[in-house]
GROMACS .gro file of C-alpha atoms in nm:
model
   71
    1UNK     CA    1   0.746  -0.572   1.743
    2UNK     CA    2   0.728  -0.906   1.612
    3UNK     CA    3   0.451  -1.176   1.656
    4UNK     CA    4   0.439  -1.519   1.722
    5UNK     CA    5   0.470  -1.660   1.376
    6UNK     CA    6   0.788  -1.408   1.320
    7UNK     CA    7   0.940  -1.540   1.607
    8UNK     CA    8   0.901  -1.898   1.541
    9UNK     CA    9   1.074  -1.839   1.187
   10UNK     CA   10   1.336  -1.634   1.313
   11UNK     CA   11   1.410  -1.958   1.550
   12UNK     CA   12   1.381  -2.235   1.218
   13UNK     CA   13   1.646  -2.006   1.054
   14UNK     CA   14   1.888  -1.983   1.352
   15UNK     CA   15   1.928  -2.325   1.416
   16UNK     CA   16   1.817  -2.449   1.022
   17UNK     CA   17   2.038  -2.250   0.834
   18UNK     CA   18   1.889  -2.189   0.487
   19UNK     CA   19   1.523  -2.301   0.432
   20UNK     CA   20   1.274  -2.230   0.143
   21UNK     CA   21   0.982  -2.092   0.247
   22UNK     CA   22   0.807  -2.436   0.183
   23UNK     CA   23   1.020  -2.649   0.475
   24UNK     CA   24   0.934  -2.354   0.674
   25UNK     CA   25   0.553  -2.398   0.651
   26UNK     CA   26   0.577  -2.789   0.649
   27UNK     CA   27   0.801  -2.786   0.986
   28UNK     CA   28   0.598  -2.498   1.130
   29UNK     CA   29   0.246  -2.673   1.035
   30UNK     CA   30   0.168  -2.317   0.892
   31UNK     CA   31   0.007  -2.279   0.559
   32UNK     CA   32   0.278  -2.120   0.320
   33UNK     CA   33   0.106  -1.801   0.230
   34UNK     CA   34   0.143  -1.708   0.613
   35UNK     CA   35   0.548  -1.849   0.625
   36UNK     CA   36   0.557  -1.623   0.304
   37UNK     CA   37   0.442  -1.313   0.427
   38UNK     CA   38   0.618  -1.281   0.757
   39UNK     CA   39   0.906  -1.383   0.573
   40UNK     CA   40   0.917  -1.088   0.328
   41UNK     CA   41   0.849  -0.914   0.659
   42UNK     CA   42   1.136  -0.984   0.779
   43UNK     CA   43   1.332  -0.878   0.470
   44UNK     CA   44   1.185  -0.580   0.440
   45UNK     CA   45   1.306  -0.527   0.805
   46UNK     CA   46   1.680  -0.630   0.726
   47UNK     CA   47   1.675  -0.972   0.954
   48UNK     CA   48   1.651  -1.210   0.674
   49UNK     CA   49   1.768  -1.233   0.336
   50UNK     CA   50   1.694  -1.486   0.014
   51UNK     CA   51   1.939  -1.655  -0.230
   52UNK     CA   52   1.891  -1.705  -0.620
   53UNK     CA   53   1.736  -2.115  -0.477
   54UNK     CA   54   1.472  -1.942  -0.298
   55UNK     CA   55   1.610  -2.005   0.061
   56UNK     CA   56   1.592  -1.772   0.325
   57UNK     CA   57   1.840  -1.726   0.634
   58UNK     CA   58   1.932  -1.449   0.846
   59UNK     CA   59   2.140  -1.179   0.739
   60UNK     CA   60   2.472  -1.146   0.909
   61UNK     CA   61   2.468  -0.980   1.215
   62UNK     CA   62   2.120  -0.938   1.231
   63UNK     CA   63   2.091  -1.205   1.497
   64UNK     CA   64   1.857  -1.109   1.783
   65UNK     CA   65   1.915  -1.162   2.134
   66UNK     CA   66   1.687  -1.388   2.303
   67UNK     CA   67   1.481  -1.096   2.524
   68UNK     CA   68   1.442  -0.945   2.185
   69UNK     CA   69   1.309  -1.224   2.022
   70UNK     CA   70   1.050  -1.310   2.306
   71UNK     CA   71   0.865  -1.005   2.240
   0.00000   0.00000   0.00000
């Protein structure tokens, strides 16, 4: 089940590519604490990933369909 924060960073990293967890929060008007935590969230859960640069994108293949997503 993923919330509405989740969901909104799942959609930055779609069409974004690979963000730090910093452009997230700025784009998203979220503070970064928040961006950070769902996005470990989301690695623990196998649907994001994040290189040596600190930047986080999907992992391959773990792209959700859009019912999915709209949880």
């Amino acid at each position: 089940m993923t919330n509405t924060l989740e969901t909104e960073v799942l959609a930055m990293l779609e069409r974004g590519g690979m963000l730090t967890a910093d452009t997230i929060a700025r784009n998203l008007n979220t503070p970064p604490w928040r961006v950070s935590r769902v996005l470990h969230t989301l690695r623990r859960n196998g649907d994001a990933f994040r290189n040596r640069q600190a930047q986080w994108q999907i992992s391959a293949g773990q792209r959700r369909p859009r019912r999915q997503a709209a949880r």
